[in-house]
Amino acid sequence: MKLFVFLPMERKIVLFGDYFKDFVKSLDEEVRKKIDYVLDMLKSLKKINSKFVKHIGDGLFELRIEWEGNIYRVFFIFDEGNIVVLFNGFQKKTQKTPIKEIEKALRIKHEYYEYKREQDSEL
């Protein structure tokens, strides 16, 4: 049975910090292309197969990418309805997503909301 995640269309993809950029820089060009392909789906499709997106909990989602037998994950959240904020990414080498990677993503999520609160209070 295939599951789908239903999402609003035309999302804006936003990066927070250098976490995602640093991860992508470490990858081969072909893997980067596959990540771009999945990000384009996330940005523009109304529903996305759970093969590509999984809800982890506490508002945290995982973008799921496979390329030539390797598995990659990128954590993200939705903010203000349709903004996607990309956090850390990693190459998955075990069956389950490592707890330390989830904890890192949750720390970055907390940093993001702290930063956003600070920016809002300055206005």
N, CA and C of each residue as an Amber inpcrd file, in Angstrom:
protein
   369
   0.8500000  -1.1770000   0.0000000   0.0000000   0.0000000   0.0000000
   0.8960000   1.2410000   0.0000000   0.6330000   2.1700000  -0.8850000
   1.3830000   3.4180000  -0.9470000   0.6700000   4.4770000  -0.1210000
   1.4400000   5.2180000   0.6480000   0.9150000   6.3250000   1.4350000
   1.3800000   7.6200000   0.8130000   0.5640000   8.6350000   0.9450000
   0.9110000   9.9360000   0.4000000   0.8080000  10.9850000   1.4920000
   1.6710000  11.9630000   1.4480000   1.5940000  13.1150000   2.3200000
   1.0050000  14.2370000   1.4770000  -0.1170000  14.8120000   1.9240000
  -0.7670000  15.8780000   1.1790000  -0.2580000  17.2190000   1.6850000
   0.2470000  18.0300000   0.7640000   0.8590000  19.3010000   1.1170000
   0.3850000  20.3980000   0.1720000   0.3970000  21.6650000   0.6360000
   0.0240000  22.7570000  -0.2670000   1.0540000  22.8930000  -1.3840000
   0.6210000  23.4210000  -2.5180000   1.5220000  23.5510000  -3.6670000
   2.3080000  24.8600000  -3.6120000   3.3660000  24.9180000  -4.4120000
   4.2120000  26.1060000  -4.5620000   4.8080000  26.5630000  -3.2390000
   5.6090000  25.7170000  -2.6810000   6.3080000  26.0340000  -1.4460000
   7.6140000  26.7630000  -1.7400000   8.0060000  27.5900000  -0.8150000
   9.2940000  28.2530000  -0.9070000  10.2740000  27.4510000  -0.0530000
  11.4250000  27.1280000  -0.5800000  12.4240000  26.3800000   0.1650000
  13.4300000  27.3610000   0.7460000  13.5930000  27.2970000   2.0610000
  14.4610000  28.2040000   2.7920000  15.5120000  27.3770000   3.5260000
  16.7400000  27.8490000   3.5270000  17.8090000  27.1920000   4.2860000
  18.0410000  27.9620000   5.5710000  18.3420000  27.2510000   6.6440000
  18.7030000  27.8970000   7.8980000  20.1330000  27.5120000   8.2370000
  20.9910000  28.5060000   8.3860000  22.3940000  28.2420000   8.6630000
  23.0730000  27.5990000   7.4610000  24.2140000  26.9900000   7.7060000
  24.9770000  26.3490000   6.6350000  24.8840000  24.8270000   6.6830000
  24.0330000  24.3000000   7.5340000  23.9530000  22.8520000   7.7290000
  23.7140000  22.1030000   6.4160000  22.6830000  22.5050000   5.6990000
  22.3290000  21.8250000   4.4570000  23.3900000  22.0620000   3.3850000
  23.8480000  23.3060000   3.2560000  24.8800000  23.6300000   2.2540000
  26.1330000  22.7900000   2.4660000  26.5650000  22.6820000   3.7320000
  27.7680000  21.9060000   4.0340000  27.5720000  20.4370000   3.6780000
  26.3940000  19.9170000   3.9460000  26.0990000  18.5260000   3.6210000
  26.1430000  18.3080000   2.1090000  25.4860000  19.1670000   1.3540000
  25.4050000  19.0170000  -0.0980000  26.7830000  19.1500000  -0.7450000
  27.6190000  20.0480000  -0.2230000  28.9730000  20.2190000  -0.7650000
  29.7850000  18.9360000  -0.6800000  29.4680000  18.0930000   0.3000000
  30.2400000  16.8680000   0.4970000  29.8300000  15.7320000  -0.4390000
  28.8000000  15.9570000  -1.2660000  28.2380000  14.8960000  -2.1030000
  28.6840000  14.9900000  -3.5590000  28.6100000  13.8620000  -4.2490000
  28.8760000  13.8270000  -5.6910000  27.7880000  14.5950000  -6.4370000
  28.1360000  15.0490000  -7.6300000  27.1880000  15.8190000  -8.4410000
  25.9070000  15.0420000  -8.7290000  26.0190000  13.7560000  -8.9860000
  24.8240000  12.9500000  -9.3010000  23.8750000  12.8600000  -8.1110000
  24.4130000  12.7640000  -6.9200000  23.5770000  12.7350000  -5.7160000
  22.9080000  14.0880000  -5.5310000  23.6530000  15.1580000  -5.7890000
  23.0770000  16.5110000  -5.6980000  21.8930000  16.6650000  -6.6560000
  22.0470000  16.1300000  -7.8520000  20.9470000  16.2040000  -8.8320000
  19.7070000  15.4760000  -8.3200000  19.9050000  14.3270000  -7.7020000
  18.7750000  13.5620000  -7.1650000  18.1150000  14.3280000  -6.0160000
  18.9140000  14.9480000  -5.1620000  18.3540000  15.7600000  -4.0780000
  17.5660000  16.9250000  -4.6540000  18.1060000  17.5890000  -5.6710000
  17.3840000  18.6890000  -6.3320000  16.0570000  18.2040000  -6.9070000
  16.0640000  17.0140000  -7.4920000  14.8360000  16.4340000  -8.0670000
  13.7700000  16.2460000  -6.9810000  14.1590000  15.6820000  -5.8460000
  13.2050000  15.4490000  -4.7610000  12.7650000  16.7780000  -4.1490000
  13.6850000  17.7490000  -4.0380000  13.3060000  19.0740000  -3.5420000
  12.3080000  19.7540000  -4.4680000  12.4900000  19.5980000  -5.7750000
  11.5290000  20.1580000  -6.7330000  10.1430000  19.5490000  -6.5340000
  10.1010000  18.2500000  -6.2590000   8.8100000  17.6080000  -5.9740000
   8.2000000  18.2030000  -4.7100000   9.0030000  18.3450000  -3.6810000
   8.5300000  18.8960000  -2.4130000   8.0020000  20.3170000  -2.6000000
   8.6690000  21.0580000  -3.4540000   8.3020000  22.4470000  -3.6930000
   7.0070000  22.5890000  -4.4860000   6.7380000  21.6610000  -5.4020000
   5.6600000  21.9140000  -6.3460000   4.4930000  20.9290000  -6.3390000
   4.6620000  19.7490000  -5.7970000   3.5710000  18.7780000  -5.8470000
   2.6250000  18.9080000  -4.6690000   1.3580000  18.6420000  -4.9280000
   0.3550000  18.7090000  -3.8690000   0.4700000  17.5050000  -2.9350000
   0.7600000  16.3380000  -3.4900000   0.9380000  15.1600000  -2.6470000
   2.2490000  14.4740000  -3.0210000   2.9100000  13.9810000  -1.9840000
   4.2200000  13.3680000  -2.1750000   4.1910000  11.9770000  -1.5680000
   4.6480000  11.0160000  -2.3200000   4.7080000   9.6400000  -1.8650000
   5.5650000   9.5510000  -0.6080000   5.1350000   8.7160000   0.3390000
   5.8900000   8.5580000   1.5830000   7.2660000   7.9500000   1.3510000
   7.5220000   7.4940000   0.1480000   8.8700000   7.0340000  -0.2030000
   9.8630000   8.1950000  -0.1120000   9.3680000   9.4210000  -0.3150000
  10.2350000  10.5960000  -0.3590000  10.1610000  11.4800000   0.8860000
   9.0570000  11.4120000   1.6250000   8.8810000  12.2660000   2.8010000
   8.2840000  11.4390000   3.9330000   8.8600000  11.6050000   5.1290000
   8.3430000  10.8990000   6.2990000   8.2800000  11.8780000   7.4660000
   7.1520000  11.8510000   8.1880000   7.0160000  12.6670000   9.3920000
   7.7120000  11.9440000  10.5310000   8.6680000  12.6180000  11.1720000
   9.4440000  12.0270000  12.2580000   8.7600000  12.2720000  13.5980000
   8.1660000  13.4320000  13.7620000   7.5100000  13.8280000  15.0070000
   7.9080000  15.2340000  15.3860000   7.1020000  15.8600000  16.2420000
   7.3740000  17.2120000  16.7350000   7.5750000  18.2100000  15.5900000
   6.8090000  18.0390000  14.5070000   6.8940000  18.9520000  13.3690000
   8.0930000  18.7430000  12.4780000   8.8850000  17.7130000  12.7430000
  10.0850000  17.4290000  11.9680000   9.7970000  16.3750000  10.9050000
  10.2680000  16.6490000   9.6900000  10.0970000  15.7260000   8.5770000
  11.4640000  15.3240000   8.0350000  11.4640000  14.2260000   7.3140000
  12.6950000  13.7090000   6.7260000  12.4700000  13.5720000   5.2230000
  13.3400000  14.2040000   4.4380000  13.3550000  14.0380000   2.9900000
  14.1990000  12.8070000   2.7140000  13.6600000  11.8830000   1.9340000
  14.3140000  10.5920000   1.7390000  14.8120000  10.4660000   0.3030000
  16.1090000  10.2460000   0.1600000  16.7380000  10.1610000  -1.1570000
  17.5640000   8.8810000  -1.2310000  17.4080000   8.1640000  -2.3440000
  18.2390000   6.9900000  -2.6010000  18.9590000   7.1970000  -3.9180000
  20.2320000   6.8250000  -3.9480000  21.0050000   6.9310000  -5.1820000
  22.0530000   5.8240000  -5.1910000  21.9580000   4.9640000  -6.1980000
  22.9160000   3.8840000  -6.4130000  23.2090000   3.0840000  -5.1360000
  22.1440000   2.7060000  -4.4590000  22.2710000   1.8680000  -3.2660000
  22.5900000   2.6210000  -1.9900000  22.8240000   3.9100000  -2.0880000
  23.0920000   4.7270000  -0.8970000  21.8270000   5.4800000  -0.5010000
  21.6820000   5.6870000   0.7880000  20.4920000   6.3490000   1.3150000
  20.9200000   7.6470000   1.9860000  20.2070000   8.7270000   1.6530000
  20.4890000  10.0390000   2.2110000  19.2130000  10.5830000   2.8290000
  19.3760000  11.3590000   3.9020000  18.2490000  11.9780000   4.5760000
  18.5570000  13.4440000   4.8260000  17.5140000  14.2720000   4.6880000
  17.6060000  15.6930000   4.9840000  16.3970000  16.0410000   5.8360000
  16.6350000  16.6590000   6.9860000  15.5370000  17.0480000   7.8610000
  15.0270000  18.4270000   7.4900000  13.7100000  18.6100000   7.6710000
  13.1070000  19.9060000   7.3980000  11.8390000  20.0660000   8.2250000
  11.3480000  21.3080000   8.2630000  10.0730000  21.6280000   8.8960000
   9.2840000  22.5140000   7.9400000   8.0140000  22.6480000   8.2330000
   7.1900000  23.6290000   7.5500000   7.0120000  24.7900000   8.5050000
   7.0600000  25.9970000   7.9710000   6.8720000  27.1790000   8.7980000
   5.9270000  28.1170000   8.0800000   5.0020000  28.6720000   8.8120000
   4.0100000  29.5980000   8.2750000   3.2470000  28.9900000   7.1080000
   2.8910000  27.7420000   7.2560000   2.0340000  27.0940000   6.2750000
   2.7420000  26.4200000   5.1320000   3.6620000  27.1000000   4.4830000
   4.2520000  26.4560000   3.3150000   5.7390000  26.7200000   3.1090000
   6.4040000  27.2820000   4.0650000   7.8370000  27.5040000   3.9080000
   8.5680000  26.2660000   4.4120000   9.4560000  25.7680000   3.6330000
  10.2350000  24.6000000   4.0110000  11.6070000  25.0840000   4.4610000
  11.9760000  24.7330000   5.6670000  13.2650000  25.1300000   6.1950000
  14.1350000  23.8840000   6.2650000  15.1900000  23.8310000   5.4780000
  16.0530000  22.6620000   5.4330000  17.1340000  22.7420000   6.4940000
  17.3070000  21.6270000   7.1770000  18.2890000  21.5420000   8.2470000
  19.4280000  20.6320000   7.8270000  19.8560000  19.7930000   8.7370000
  20.9930000  18.9130000   8.4890000  20.6280000  17.7380000   7.6020000
  21.6400000  17.1830000   6.9700000  21.4850000  15.9920000   6.1530000
  22.5940000  15.0150000   6.4820000  22.4020000  13.7660000   6.1100000
  23.4170000  12.7610000   6.3670000  23.2130000  11.5730000   5.4500000
  24.2470000  10.7620000   5.3230000  24.1290000   9.5070000   4.5820000
  23.7640000   8.4370000   5.5980000  22.6910000   7.7570000   5.3280000
  22.1730000   6.7480000   6.2510000  22.9000000   5.4310000   6.0050000
  23.4190000   4.8510000   7.0860000  24.1790000   3.6100000   6.9570000
  23.6040000   2.4850000   7.8050000  22.5220000   2.7780000   8.5450000
  21.8740000   1.7610000   9.3700000  20.4000000   1.6820000   9.0060000
  19.7300000   0.6570000   9.4890000  18.3080000   0.4580000   9.1720000
  17.4550000   1.6190000   9.6790000  17.6750000   2.0270000  10.9180000
  16.8910000   3.1190000  11.5060000  17.6680000   4.4250000  11.4230000
  16.9180000   5.5240000  11.3720000  17.5490000   6.8390000  11.4110000
  18.1960000   7.0100000  12.7830000  19.4920000   7.3180000  12.8200000
  20.1760000   7.4640000  14.1070000  19.5530000   8.5500000  14.9840000
  19.3560000   8.2300000  16.2500000  18.7730000   9.1760000  17.2080000
  19.5890000  10.4580000  17.2700000  20.9270000  10.3510000  17.1930000
  21.7610000  11.5630000  17.2850000  21.4700000  12.5190000  16.1360000
  21.1210000  11.9980000  14.9560000  20.7920000  12.8680000  13.8200000
  19.4360000  13.5500000  14.0410000  18.4810000  12.8250000  14.5970000
  17.1720000  13.4160000  14.9050000  17.3390000  14.4880000  15.9810000
  18.1170000  14.1810000  17.0220000  18.3540000  15.1560000  18.0830000
  19.0430000  16.4030000  17.5420000  19.9760000  16.2260000  16.6260000
  20.6490000  17.3710000  16.0080000  19.6390000  18.2290000  15.2440000
  18.7570000  17.5920000  14.4840000  17.7400000  18.3260000  13.7320000
  16.8030000  19.0770000  14.6710000  16.4400000  18.4640000  15.7840000
  15.5610000  19.1330000  16.7490000  16.2710000  20.3200000  17.4050000
  17.5740000  20.1980000  17.6470000  18.3470000  21.3340000  18.1750000
  18.3690000  22.4830000  17.1600000  18.5650000  22.1370000  15.8920000
  18.5860000  23.1680000  14.8450000  17.2100000  23.8190000  14.7260000
  16.1680000  23.0220000  14.8420000  14.7940000  23.5540000  14.8080000
  14.6170000  24.5700000  15.9400000  15.0770000  24.2210000  17.1200000
  14.9960000  25.1380000  18.2630000  15.7900000  26.4180000  17.9690000
  16.9980000  26.2930000  17.4290000  17.8020000  27.4560000  17.0510000
  17.0530000  28.3420000  16.0630000  16.4060000  27.6980000  15.0970000
  15.6620000  28.4370000  14.0740000  14.5630000  29.2870000  14.7080000
  13.7680000  28.6690000  15.5880000  12.6670000  29.4160000  16.2060000
  13.1800000  30.4930000  17.1550000  14.3070000  30.2640000  17.8290000
  14.9280000  31.3040000  18.6610000  15.3650000  32.4780000  17.7870000
  16.0390000  32.1700000  16.6890000  16.4850000  33.2010000  15.7600000
  15.2890000  34.0040000  15.2380000  14.2380000  33.2970000  14.8780000
  13.0440000  33.9470000  14.3360000  12.3980000  34.8620000  15.3880000
  12.3210000  34.3980000  16.6450000  11.7660000  35.2280000  17.7190000
  12.6000000  36.4990000  17.9040000  13.9230000  36.3490000  17.8600000
  14.7980000  37.5000000  18.0050000  14.5760000  38.5070000  16.8870000
  14.4400000  38.0000000  15.6720000  14.2130000  38.8700000  14.5100000
  12.8800000  39.5960000  14.6400000  11.8440000  38.8860000  15.0940000
  10.5210000  39.4850000  15.2490000  10.5250000  40.5550000  16.3460000
  11.2970000  40.3250000  17.4110000  11.3220000  41.2920000  18.5220000
  12.0800000  42.5650000  18.1430000  12.9480000  42.4720000  17.1240000
  13.6920000  43.6400000  16.6710000  12.8590000  44.5560000  15.7870000
  11.7420000  44.0500000  15.2830000  10.9110000  44.8710000  14.3820000
  10.0590000  45.8680000  15.1120000
